[in-house]
JSON list of C-alpha atoms in Angstrom, two decimals:
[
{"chain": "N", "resi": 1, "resn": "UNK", "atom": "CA", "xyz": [-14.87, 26.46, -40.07]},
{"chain": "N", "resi": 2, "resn": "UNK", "atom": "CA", "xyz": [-17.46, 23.82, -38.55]},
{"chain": "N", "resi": 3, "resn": "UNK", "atom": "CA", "xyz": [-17.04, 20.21, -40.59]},
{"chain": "N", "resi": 4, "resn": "UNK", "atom": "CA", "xyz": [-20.27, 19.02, -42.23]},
{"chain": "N", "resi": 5, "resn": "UNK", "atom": "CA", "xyz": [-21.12, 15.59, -40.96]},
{"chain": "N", "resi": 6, "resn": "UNK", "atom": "CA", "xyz": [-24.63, 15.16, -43.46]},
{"chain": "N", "resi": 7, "resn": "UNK", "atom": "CA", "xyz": [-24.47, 12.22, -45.97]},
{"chain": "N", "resi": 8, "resn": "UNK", "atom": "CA", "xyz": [-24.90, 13.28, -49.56]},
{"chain": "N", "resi": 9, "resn": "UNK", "atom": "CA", "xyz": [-27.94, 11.95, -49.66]},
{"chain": "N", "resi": 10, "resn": "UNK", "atom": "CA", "xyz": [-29.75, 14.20, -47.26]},
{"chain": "N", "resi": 11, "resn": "UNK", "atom": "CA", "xyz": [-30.19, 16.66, -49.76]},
{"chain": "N", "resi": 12, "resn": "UNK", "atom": "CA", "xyz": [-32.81, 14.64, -51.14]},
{"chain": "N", "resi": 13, "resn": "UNK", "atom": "CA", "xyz": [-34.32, 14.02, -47.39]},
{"chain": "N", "resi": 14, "resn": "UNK", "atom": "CA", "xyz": [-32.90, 10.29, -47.79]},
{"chain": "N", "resi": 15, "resn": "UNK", "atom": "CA", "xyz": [-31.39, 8.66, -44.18]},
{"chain": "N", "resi": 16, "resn": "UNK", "atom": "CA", "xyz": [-30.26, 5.59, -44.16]},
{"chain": "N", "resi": 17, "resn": "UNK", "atom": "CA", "xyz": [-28.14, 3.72, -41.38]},
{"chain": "N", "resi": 18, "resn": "UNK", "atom": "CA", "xyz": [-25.77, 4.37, -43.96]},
{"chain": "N", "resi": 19, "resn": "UNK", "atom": "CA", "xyz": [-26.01, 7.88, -43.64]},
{"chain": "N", "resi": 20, "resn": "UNK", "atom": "CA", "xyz": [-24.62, 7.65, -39.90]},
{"chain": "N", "resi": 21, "resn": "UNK", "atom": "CA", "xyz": [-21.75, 5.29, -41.79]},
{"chain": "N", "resi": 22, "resn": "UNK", "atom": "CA", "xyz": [-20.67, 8.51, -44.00]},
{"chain": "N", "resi": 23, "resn": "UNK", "atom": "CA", "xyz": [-20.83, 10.91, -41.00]},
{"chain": "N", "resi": 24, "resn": "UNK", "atom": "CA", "xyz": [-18.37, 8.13, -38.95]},
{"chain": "N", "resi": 25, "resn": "UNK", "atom": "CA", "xyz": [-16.48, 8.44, -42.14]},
{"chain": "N", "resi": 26, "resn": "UNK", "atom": "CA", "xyz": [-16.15, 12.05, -41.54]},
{"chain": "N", "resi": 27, "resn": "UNK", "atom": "CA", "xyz": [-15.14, 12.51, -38.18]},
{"chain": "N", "resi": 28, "resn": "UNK", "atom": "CA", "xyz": [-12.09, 9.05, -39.67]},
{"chain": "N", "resi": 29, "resn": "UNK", "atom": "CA", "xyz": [-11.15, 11.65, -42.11]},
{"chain": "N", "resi": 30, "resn": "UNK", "atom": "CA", "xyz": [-10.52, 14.52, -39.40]},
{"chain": "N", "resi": 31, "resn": "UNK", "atom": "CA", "xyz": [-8.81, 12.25, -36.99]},
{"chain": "N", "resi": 32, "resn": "UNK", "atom": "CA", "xyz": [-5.90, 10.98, -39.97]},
{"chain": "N", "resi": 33, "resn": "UNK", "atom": "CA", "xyz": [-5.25, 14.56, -41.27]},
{"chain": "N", "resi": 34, "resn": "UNK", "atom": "CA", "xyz": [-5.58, 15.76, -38.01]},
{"chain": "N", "resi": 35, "resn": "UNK", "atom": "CA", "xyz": [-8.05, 18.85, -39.16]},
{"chain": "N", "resi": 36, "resn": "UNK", "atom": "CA", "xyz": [-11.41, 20.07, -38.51]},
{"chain": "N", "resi": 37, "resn": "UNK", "atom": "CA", "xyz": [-12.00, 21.03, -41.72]},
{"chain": "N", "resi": 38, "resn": "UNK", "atom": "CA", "xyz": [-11.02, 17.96, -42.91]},
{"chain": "N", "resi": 39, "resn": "UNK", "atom": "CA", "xyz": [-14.34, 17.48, -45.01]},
{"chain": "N", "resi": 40, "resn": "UNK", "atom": "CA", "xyz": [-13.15, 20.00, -47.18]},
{"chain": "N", "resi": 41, "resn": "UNK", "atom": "CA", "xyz": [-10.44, 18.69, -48.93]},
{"chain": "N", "resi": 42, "resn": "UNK", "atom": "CA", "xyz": [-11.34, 17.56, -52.18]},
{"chain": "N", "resi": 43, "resn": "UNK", "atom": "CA", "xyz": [-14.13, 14.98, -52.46]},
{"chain": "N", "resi": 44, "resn": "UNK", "atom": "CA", "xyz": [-12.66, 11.38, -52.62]},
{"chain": "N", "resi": 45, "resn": "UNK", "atom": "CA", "xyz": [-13.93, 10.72, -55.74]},
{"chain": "N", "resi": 46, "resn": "UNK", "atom": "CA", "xyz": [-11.90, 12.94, -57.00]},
{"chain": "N", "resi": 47, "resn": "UNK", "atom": "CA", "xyz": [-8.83, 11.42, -55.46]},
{"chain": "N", "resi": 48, "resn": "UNK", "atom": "CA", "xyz": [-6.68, 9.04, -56.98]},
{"chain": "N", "resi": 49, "resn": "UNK", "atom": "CA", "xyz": [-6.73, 5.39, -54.76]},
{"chain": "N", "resi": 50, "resn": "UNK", "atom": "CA", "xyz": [-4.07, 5.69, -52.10]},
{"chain": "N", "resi": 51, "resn": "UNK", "atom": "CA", "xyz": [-0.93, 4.02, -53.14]},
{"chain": "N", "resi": 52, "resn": "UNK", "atom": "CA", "xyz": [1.98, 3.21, -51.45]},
{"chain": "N", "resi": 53, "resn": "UNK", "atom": "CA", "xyz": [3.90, 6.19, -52.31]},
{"chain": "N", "resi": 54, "resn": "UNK", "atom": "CA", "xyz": [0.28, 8.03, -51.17]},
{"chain": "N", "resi": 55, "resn": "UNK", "atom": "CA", "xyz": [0.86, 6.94, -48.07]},
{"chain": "N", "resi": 56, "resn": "UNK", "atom": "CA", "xyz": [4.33, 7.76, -46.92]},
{"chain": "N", "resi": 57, "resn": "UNK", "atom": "CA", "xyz": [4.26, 11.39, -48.92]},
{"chain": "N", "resi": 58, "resn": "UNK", "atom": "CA", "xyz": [1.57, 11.70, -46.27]},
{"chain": "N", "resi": 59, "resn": "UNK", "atom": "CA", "xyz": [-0.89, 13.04, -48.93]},
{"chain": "N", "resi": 60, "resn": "UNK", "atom": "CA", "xyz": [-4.48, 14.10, -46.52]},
{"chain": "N", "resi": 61, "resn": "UNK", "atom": "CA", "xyz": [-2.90, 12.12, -43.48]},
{"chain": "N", "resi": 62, "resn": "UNK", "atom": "CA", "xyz": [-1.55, 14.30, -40.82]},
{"chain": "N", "resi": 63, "resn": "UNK", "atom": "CA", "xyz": [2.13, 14.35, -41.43]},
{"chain": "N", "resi": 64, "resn": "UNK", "atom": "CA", "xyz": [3.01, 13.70, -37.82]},
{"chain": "N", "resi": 65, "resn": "UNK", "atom": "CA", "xyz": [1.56, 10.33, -38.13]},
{"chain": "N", "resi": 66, "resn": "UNK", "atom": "CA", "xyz": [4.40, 9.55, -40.91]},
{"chain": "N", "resi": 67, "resn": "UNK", "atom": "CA", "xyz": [7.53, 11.70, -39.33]},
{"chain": "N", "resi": 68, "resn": "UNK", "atom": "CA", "xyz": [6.82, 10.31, -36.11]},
{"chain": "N", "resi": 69, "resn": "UNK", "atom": "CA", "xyz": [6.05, 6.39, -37.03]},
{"chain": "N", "resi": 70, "resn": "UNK", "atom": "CA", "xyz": [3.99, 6.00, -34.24]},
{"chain": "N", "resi": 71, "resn": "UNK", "atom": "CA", "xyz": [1.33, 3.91, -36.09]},
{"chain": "N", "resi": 72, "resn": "UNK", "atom": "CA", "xyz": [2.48, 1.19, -38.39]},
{"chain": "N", "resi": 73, "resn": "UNK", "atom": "CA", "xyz": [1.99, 1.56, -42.25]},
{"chain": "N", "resi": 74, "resn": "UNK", "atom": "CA", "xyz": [-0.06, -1.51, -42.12]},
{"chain": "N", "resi": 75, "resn": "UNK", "atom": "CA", "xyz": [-2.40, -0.12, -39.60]},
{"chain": "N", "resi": 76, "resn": "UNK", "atom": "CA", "xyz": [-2.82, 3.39, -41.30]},
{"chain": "N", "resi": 77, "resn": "UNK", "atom": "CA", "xyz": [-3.02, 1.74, -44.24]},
{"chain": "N", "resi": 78, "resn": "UNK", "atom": "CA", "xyz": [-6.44, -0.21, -43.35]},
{"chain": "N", "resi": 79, "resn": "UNK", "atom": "CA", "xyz": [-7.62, 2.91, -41.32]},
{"chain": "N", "resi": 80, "resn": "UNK", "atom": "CA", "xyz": [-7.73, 4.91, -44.14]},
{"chain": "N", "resi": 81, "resn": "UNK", "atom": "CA", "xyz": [-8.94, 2.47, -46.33]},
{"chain": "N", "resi": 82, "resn": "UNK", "atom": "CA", "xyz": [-11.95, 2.26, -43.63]},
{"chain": "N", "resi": 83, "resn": "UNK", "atom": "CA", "xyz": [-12.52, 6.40, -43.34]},
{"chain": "N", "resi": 84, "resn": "UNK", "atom": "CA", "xyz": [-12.56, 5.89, -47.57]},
{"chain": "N", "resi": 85, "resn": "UNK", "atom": "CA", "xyz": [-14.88, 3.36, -48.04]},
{"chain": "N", "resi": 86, "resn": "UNK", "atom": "CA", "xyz": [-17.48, 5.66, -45.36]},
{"chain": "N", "resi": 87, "resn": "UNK", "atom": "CA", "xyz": [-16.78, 8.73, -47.33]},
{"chain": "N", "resi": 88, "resn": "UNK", "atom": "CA", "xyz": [-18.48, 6.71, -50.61]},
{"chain": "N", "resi": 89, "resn": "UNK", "atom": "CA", "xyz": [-20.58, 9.35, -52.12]},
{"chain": "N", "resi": 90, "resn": "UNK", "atom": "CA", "xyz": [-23.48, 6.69, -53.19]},
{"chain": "N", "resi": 91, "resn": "UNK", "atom": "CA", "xyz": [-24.76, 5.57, -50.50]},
{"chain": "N", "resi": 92, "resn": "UNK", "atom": "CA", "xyz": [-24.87, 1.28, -51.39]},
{"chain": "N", "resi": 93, "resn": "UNK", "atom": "CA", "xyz": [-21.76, 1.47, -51.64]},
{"chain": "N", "resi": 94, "resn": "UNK", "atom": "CA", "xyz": [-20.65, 2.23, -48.09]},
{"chain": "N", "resi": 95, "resn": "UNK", "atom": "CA", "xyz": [-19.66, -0.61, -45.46]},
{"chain": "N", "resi": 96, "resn": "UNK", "atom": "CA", "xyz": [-22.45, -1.34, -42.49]},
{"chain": "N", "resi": 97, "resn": "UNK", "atom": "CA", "xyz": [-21.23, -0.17, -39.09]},
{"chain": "N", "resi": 98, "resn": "UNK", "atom": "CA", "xyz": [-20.73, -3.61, -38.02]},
{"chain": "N", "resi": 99, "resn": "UNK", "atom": "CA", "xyz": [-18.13, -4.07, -40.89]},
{"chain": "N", "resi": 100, "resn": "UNK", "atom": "CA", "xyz": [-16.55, -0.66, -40.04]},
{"chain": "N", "resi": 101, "resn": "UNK", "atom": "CA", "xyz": [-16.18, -2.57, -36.64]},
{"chain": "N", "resi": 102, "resn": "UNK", "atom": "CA", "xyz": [-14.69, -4.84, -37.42]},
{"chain": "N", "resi": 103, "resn": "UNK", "atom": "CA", "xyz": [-11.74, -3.34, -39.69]},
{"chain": "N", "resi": 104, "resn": "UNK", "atom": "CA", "xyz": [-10.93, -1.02, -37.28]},
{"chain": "N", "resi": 105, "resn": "UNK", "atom": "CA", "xyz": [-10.45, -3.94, -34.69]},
{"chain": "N", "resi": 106, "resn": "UNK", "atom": "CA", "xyz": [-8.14, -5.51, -37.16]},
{"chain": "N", "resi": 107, "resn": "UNK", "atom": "CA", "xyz": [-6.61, -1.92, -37.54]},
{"chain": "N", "resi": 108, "resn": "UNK", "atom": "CA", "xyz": [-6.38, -2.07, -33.44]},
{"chain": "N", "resi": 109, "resn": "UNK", "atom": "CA", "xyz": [-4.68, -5.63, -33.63]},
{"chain": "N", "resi": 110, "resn": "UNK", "atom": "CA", "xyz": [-2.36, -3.99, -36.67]},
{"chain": "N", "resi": 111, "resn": "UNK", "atom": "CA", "xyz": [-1.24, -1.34, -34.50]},
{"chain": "N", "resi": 112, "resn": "UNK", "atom": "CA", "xyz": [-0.81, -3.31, -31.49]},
{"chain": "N", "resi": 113, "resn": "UNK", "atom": "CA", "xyz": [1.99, -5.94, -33.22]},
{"chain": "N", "resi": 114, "resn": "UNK", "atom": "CA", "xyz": [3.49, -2.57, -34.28]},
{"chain": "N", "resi": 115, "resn": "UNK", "atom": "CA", "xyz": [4.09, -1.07, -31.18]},
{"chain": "N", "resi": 116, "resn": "UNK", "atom": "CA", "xyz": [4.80, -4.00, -29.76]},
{"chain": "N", "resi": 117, "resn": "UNK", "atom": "CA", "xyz": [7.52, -4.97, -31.97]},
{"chain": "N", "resi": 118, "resn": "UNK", "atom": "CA", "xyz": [8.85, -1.57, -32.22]},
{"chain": "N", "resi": 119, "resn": "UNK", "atom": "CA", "xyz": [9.83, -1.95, -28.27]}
]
């Protein structure tokens, strides 16, 4: 099955730099749950907000990246919440790239103290 990386908004013939945001968002959402097909899982506003207990039952994250605690909680935590906030059906509503950037450097810095500490 071959992902879908088109904003919502295309239907319409709408692109926005946005619209790039939402594909980034898509190709986020395959890397956590660690599947191509990733876009298929059930639209995210359909999903409850990730909680806590979201988060280490694994729910769409790849349940290596729990059993294996290679990447903090703190660090998955904000990567997801970046991949979630790209996957925003309306379009206003997602981050620019530059703020995408930016979390996922803090994510970077996240995962960093992690590993490091975890030595």
């Amino acid at each position: 099955m071959t992902s879908v990386y088109a904003a919502p908004e295309y239907i319409n013939g709408l692109l926005t730099d946005k619209s790039n945001v939402y594909s980034f968002g898509v190709v986020l959402l395959e890397v956590v749950s660690a599947r191509e097909e990733a876009l298929y899982l059930p639209p995210l506003e359909n999903r409850p907000q990730l909680q806590q207990s979201q988060l280490e039952k694994g729910g769409y994250i790849d349940p290596f990246l729990i059993r294996t605690k290679k990447m903090g909680t703190a660090s998955l935590r904000i990567f997801v919440e970046i991949m979630e906030s790209c996957l925003q059906f309306n379009w206003r509503e997602r981050p620019s790239m530059g703020d995408v950037v930016e979390k996922l450097e803090y994510a970077l810095q996240l995962q960093e103290e992690f590993t490091e500490s975890a030595k």
